[in-house]
PDB file of C-alpha atoms in Angstrom:
ATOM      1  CA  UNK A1419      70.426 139.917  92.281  1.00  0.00           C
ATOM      2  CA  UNK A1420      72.494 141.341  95.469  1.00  0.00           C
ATOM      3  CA  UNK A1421      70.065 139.230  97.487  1.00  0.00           C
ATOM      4  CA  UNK A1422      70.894 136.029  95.698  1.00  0.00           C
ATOM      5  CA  UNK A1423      74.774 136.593  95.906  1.00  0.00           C
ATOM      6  CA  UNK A1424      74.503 137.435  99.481  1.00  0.00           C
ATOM      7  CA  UNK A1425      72.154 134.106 100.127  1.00  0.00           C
ATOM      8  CA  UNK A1426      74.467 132.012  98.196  1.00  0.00           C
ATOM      9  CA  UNK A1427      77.575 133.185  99.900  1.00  0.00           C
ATOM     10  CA  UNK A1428      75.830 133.059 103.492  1.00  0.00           C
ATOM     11  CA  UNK A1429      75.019 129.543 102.206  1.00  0.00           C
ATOM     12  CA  UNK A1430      78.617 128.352 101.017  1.00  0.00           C
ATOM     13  CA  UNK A1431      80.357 129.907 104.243  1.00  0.00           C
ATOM     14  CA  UNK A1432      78.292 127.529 106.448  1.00  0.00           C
ATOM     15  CA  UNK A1433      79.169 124.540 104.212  1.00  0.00           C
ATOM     16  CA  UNK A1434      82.705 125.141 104.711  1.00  0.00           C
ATOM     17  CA  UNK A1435      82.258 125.718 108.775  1.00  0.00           C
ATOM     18  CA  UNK A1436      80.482 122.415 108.644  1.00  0.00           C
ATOM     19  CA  UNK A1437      82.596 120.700 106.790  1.00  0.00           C
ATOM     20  CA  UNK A1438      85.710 121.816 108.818  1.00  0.00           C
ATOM     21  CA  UNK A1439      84.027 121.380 112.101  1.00  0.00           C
ATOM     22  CA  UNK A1440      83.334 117.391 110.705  1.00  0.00           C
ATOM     23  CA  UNK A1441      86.588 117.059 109.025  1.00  0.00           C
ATOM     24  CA  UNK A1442      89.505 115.817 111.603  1.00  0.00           C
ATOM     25  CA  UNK A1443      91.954 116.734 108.774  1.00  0.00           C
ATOM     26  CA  UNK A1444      90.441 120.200 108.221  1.00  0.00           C
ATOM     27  CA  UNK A1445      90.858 121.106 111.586  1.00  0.00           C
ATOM     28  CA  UNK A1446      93.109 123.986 112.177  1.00  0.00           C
ATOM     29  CA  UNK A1447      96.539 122.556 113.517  1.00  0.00           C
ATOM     30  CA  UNK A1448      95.581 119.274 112.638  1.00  0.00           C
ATOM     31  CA  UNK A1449      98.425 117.246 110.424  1.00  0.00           C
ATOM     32  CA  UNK A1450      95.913 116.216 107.831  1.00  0.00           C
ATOM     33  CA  UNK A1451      97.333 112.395 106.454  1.00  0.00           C
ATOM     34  CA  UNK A1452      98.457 111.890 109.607  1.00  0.00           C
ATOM     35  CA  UNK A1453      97.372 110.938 112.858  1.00  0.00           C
ATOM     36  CA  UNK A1454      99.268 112.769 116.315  1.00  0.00           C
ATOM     37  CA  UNK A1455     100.478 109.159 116.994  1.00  0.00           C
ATOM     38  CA  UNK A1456     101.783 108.930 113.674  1.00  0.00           C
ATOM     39  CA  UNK A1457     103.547 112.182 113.129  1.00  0.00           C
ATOM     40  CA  UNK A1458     107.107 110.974 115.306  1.00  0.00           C
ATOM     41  CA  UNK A1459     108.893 108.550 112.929  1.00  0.00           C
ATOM     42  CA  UNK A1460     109.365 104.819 113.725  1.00  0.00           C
ATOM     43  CA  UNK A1461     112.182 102.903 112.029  1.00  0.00           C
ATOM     44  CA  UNK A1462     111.623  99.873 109.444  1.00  0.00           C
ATOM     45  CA  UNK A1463     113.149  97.335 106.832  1.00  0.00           C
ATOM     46  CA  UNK A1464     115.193  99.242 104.722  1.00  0.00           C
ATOM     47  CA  UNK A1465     115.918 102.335 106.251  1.00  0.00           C
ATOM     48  CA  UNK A1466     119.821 103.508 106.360  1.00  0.00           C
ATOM     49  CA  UNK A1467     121.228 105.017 109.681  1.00  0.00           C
ATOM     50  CA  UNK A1468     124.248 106.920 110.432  1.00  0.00           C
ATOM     51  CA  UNK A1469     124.909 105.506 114.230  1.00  0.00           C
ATOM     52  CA  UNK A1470     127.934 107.448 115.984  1.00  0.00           C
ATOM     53  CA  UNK A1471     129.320 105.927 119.181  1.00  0.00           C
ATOM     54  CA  UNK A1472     131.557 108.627 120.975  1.00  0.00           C
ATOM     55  CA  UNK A1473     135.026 108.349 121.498  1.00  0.00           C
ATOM     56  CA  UNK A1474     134.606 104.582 119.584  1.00  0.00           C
ATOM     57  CA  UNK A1475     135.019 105.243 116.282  1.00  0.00           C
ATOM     58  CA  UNK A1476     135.307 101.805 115.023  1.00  0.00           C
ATOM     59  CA  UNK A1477     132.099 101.247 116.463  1.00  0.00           C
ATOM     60  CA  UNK A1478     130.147 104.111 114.309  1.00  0.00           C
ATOM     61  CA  UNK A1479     129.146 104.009 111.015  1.00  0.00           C
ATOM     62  CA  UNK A1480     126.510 103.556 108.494  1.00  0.00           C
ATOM     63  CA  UNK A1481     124.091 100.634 108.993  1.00  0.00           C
ATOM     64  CA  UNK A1482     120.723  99.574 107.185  1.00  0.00           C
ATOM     65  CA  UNK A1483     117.654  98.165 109.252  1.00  0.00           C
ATOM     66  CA  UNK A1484     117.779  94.531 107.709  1.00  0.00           C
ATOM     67  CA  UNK A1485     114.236  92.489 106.432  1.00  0.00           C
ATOM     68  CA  UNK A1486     114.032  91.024 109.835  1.00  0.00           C
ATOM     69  CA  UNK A1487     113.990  94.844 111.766  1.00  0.00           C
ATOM     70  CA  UNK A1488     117.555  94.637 113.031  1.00  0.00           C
ATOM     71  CA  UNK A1489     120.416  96.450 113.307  1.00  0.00           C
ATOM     72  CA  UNK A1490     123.297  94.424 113.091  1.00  0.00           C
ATOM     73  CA  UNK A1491     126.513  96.405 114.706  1.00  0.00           C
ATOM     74  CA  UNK A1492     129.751  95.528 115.503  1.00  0.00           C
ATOM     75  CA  UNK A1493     130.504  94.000 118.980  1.00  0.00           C
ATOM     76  CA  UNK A1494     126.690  94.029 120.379  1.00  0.00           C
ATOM     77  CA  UNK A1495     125.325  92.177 117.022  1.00  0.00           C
ATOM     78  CA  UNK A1496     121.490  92.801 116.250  1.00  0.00           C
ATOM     79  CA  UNK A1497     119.285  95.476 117.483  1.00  0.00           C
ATOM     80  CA  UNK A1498     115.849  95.499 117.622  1.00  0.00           C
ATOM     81  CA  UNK A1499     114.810  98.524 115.191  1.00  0.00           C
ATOM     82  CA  UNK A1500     111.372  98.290 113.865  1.00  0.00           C
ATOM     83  CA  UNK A1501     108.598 100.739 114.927  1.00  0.00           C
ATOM     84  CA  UNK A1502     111.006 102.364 117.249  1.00  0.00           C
ATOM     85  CA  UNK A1503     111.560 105.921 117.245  1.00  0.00           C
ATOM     86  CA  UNK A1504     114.973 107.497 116.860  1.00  0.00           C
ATOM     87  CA  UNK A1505     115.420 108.239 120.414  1.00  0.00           C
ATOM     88  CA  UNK A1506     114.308 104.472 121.416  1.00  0.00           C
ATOM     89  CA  UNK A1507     116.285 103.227 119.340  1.00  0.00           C
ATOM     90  CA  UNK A1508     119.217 105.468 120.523  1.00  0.00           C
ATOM     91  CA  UNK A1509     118.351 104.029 124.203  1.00  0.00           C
ATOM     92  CA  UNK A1510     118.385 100.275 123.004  1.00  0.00           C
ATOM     93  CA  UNK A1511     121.837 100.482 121.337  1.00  0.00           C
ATOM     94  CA  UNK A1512     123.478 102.781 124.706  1.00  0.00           C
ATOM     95  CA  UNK A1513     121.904  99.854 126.865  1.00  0.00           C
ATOM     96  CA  UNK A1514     123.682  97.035 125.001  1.00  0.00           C
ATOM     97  CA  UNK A1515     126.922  98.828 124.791  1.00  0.00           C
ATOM     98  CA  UNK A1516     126.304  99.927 128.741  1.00  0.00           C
ATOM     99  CA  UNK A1517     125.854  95.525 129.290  1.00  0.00           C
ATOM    100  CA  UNK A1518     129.609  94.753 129.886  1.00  0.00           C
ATOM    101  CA  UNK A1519     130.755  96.849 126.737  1.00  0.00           C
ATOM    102  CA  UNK A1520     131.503 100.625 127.657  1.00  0.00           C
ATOM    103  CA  UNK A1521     131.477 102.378 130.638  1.00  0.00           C
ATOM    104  CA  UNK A1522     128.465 105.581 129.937  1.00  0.00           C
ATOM    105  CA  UNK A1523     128.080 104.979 125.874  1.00  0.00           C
ATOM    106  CA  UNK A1524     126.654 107.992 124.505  1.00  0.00           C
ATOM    107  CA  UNK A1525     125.382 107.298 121.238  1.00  0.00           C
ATOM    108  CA  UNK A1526     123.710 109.168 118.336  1.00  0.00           C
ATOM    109  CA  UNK A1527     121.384 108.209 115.702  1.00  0.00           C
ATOM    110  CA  UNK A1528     120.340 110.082 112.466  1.00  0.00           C
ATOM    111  CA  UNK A1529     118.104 108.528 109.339  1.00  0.00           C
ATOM    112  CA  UNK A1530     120.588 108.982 106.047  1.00  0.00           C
ATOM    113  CA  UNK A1531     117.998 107.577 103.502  1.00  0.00           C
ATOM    114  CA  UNK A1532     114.235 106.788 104.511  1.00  0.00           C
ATOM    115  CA  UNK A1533     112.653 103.569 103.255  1.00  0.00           C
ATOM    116  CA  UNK A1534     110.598 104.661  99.399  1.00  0.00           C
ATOM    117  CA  UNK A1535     107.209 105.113  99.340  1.00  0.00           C
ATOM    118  CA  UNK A1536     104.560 103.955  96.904  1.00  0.00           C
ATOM    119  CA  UNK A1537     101.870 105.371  94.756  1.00  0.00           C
ATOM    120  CA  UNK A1538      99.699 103.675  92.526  1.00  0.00           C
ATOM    121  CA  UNK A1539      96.460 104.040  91.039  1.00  0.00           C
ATOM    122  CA  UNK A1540      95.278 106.940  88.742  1.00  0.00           C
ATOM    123  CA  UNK A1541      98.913 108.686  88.205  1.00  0.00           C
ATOM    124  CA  UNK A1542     100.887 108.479  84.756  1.00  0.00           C
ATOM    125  CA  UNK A1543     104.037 106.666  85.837  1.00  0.00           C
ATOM    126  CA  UNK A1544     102.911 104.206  89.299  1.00  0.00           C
ATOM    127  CA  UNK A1545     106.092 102.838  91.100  1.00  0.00           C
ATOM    128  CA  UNK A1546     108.420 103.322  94.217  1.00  0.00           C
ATOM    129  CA  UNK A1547     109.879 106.785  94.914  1.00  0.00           C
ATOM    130  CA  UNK A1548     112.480 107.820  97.086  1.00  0.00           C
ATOM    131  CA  UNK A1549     111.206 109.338 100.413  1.00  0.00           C
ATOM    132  CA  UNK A1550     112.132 113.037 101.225  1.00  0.00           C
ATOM    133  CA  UNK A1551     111.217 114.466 104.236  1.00  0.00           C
ATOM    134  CA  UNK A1552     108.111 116.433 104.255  1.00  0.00           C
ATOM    135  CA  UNK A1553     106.561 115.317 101.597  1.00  0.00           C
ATOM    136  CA  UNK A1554     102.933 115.468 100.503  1.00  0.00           C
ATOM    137  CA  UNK A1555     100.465 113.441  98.579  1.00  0.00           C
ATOM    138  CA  UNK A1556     100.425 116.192  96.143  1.00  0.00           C
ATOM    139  CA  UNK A1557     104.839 115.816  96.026  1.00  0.00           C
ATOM    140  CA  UNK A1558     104.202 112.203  95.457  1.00  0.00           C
ATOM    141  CA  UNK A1559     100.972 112.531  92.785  1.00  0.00           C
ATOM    142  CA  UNK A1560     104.128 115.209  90.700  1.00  0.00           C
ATOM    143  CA  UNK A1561     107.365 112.631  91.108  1.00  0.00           C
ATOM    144  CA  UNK A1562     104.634 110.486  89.864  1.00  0.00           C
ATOM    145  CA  UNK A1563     103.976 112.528  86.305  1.00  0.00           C
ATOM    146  CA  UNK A1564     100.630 113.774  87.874  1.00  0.00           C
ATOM    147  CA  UNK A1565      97.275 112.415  87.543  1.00  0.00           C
ATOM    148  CA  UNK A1566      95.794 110.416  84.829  1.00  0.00           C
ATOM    149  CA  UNK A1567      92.726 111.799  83.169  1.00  0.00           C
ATOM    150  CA  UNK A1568      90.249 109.268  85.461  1.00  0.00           C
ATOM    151  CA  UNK A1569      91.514 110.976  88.312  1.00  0.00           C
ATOM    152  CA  UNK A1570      89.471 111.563  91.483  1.00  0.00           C
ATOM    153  CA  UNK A1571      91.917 114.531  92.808  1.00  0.00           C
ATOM    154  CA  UNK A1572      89.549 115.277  96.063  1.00  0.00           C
ATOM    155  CA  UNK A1573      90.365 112.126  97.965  1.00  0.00           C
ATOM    156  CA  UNK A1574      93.457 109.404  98.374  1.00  0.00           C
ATOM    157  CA  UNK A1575      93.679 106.301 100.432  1.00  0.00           C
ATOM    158  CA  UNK A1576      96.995 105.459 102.091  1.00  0.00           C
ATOM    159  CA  UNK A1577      98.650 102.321 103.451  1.00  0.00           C
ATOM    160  CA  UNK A1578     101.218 103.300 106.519  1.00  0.00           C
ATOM    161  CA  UNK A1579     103.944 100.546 106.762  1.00  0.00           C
ATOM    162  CA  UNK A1580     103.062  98.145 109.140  1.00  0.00           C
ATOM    163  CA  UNK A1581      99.129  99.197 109.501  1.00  0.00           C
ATOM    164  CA  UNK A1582      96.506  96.332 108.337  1.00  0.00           C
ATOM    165  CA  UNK A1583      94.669  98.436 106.144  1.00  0.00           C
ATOM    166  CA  UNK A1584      94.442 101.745 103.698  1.00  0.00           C
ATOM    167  CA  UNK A1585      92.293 104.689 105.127  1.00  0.00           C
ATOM    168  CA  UNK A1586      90.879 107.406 103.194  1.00  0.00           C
ATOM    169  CA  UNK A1587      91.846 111.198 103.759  1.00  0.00           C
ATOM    170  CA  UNK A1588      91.024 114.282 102.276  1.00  0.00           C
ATOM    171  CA  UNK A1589      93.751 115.179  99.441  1.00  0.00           C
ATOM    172  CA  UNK A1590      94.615 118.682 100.117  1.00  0.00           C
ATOM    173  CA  UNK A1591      97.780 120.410  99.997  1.00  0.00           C
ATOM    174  CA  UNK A1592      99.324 119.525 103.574  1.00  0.00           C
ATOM    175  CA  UNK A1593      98.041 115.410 103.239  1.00  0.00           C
ATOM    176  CA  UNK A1594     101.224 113.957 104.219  1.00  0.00           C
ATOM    177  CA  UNK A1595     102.964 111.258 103.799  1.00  0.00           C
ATOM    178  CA  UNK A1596     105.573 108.584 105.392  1.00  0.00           C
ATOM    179  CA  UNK A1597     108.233 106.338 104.607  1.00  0.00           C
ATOM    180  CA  UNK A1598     107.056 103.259 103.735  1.00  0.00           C
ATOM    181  CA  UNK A1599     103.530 104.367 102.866  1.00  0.00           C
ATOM    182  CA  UNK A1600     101.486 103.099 100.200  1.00  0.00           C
ATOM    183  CA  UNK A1601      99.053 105.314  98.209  1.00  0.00           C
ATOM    184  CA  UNK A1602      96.453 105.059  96.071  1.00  0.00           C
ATOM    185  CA  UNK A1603      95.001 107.418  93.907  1.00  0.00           C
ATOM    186  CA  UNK A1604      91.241 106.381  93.177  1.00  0.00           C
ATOM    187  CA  UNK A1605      89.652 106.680  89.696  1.00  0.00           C
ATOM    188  CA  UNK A1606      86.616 108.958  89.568  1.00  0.00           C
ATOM    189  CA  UNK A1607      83.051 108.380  88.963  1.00  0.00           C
ATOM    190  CA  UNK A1608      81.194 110.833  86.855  1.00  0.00           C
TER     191      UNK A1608
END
């Protein structure tokens, strides 16, 4: 009996080295549900912006990246927005202010309210949620009313905002998610 346990145990601890040395999104470090590219956010339709321009006050305020991916501000009129990172974005705006505007514009940039996210699929109550930073699949499958009883709970497939298709990941406890993401919780086969 000792010599079963022992074989079975020796046999499921080289199932899970195998499967984490195979697994990009077991790997230790590794930001499973999310690529290294992907991890810095990019702006898009619908996210809200608290731009500050020093010493200018009636040029700072609170601004929404419009359908089209601008920013429209006061005296410089749009900015490009989407799929540019905070900093980038920063840069754009201090350029444009810089073009016959201010003398050295230093400008700051912070994300009030992040575009919702989506879930569909095998969850009780499917819809848009409000985006929170950090937040997992397993956040999302909760806000959502958890799974439904066809459930396949092992895997998801996710949609990032502006990518051409969904692509499946693990679903474990640090699978996260974006703004703007779609997901999809797949029903189970028996």
């Amino acid at each position: 009996m000792k010599f079963m346990l022992k074989l079975l145990a020796a046999t499921f601890a080289a199932a899970v080295i195998a499967a984490c040395a195979t697994t990009p999104s077991a790997q230790p470090g590794a930001d499973s549900g999310a690529t290294r590219d992907e991890v810095r956010y990019r702006l898009g339709a619908g996210d809200e912006l608290r731009l500050i321009v020093f010493d200018e006050e009636e040029l700072s305020g609170e601004f929404m990246v419009g359908g089209a991916g601008t920013v429209a501000l006061p005296l410089i009129g749009d900015v490009e927005a989407e799929g540019l990172t905070l900093v980038q974005f920063q840069e754009a705006v201090e350029q444009k202010l810089a073009n016959g505007y201010l003398n050295d514009p230093r400008v700051s940039v912070e994300v009030l309210n992040y575009r919702p996210y989506f879930i569909l699929g095998e969850v009780n109550t499917p819809g848009e949620y409000p985006y929170r930073e950090g937040l997992t699949v397993l956040n999302a499958v909760a806000t959502a009313e958890g799974f439904s009883y066809r459930a396949d709970s092992k895997r998801v497939f996710i949609k990032r905002g502006g990518a051409d298709g969904e692509r499946e990941y693990q679903l474990t406890p640090e699978t996260r998610i974006q703004p703007g993401d779609t997901i999809r919780i797949p029903e189970r086969f028996f």
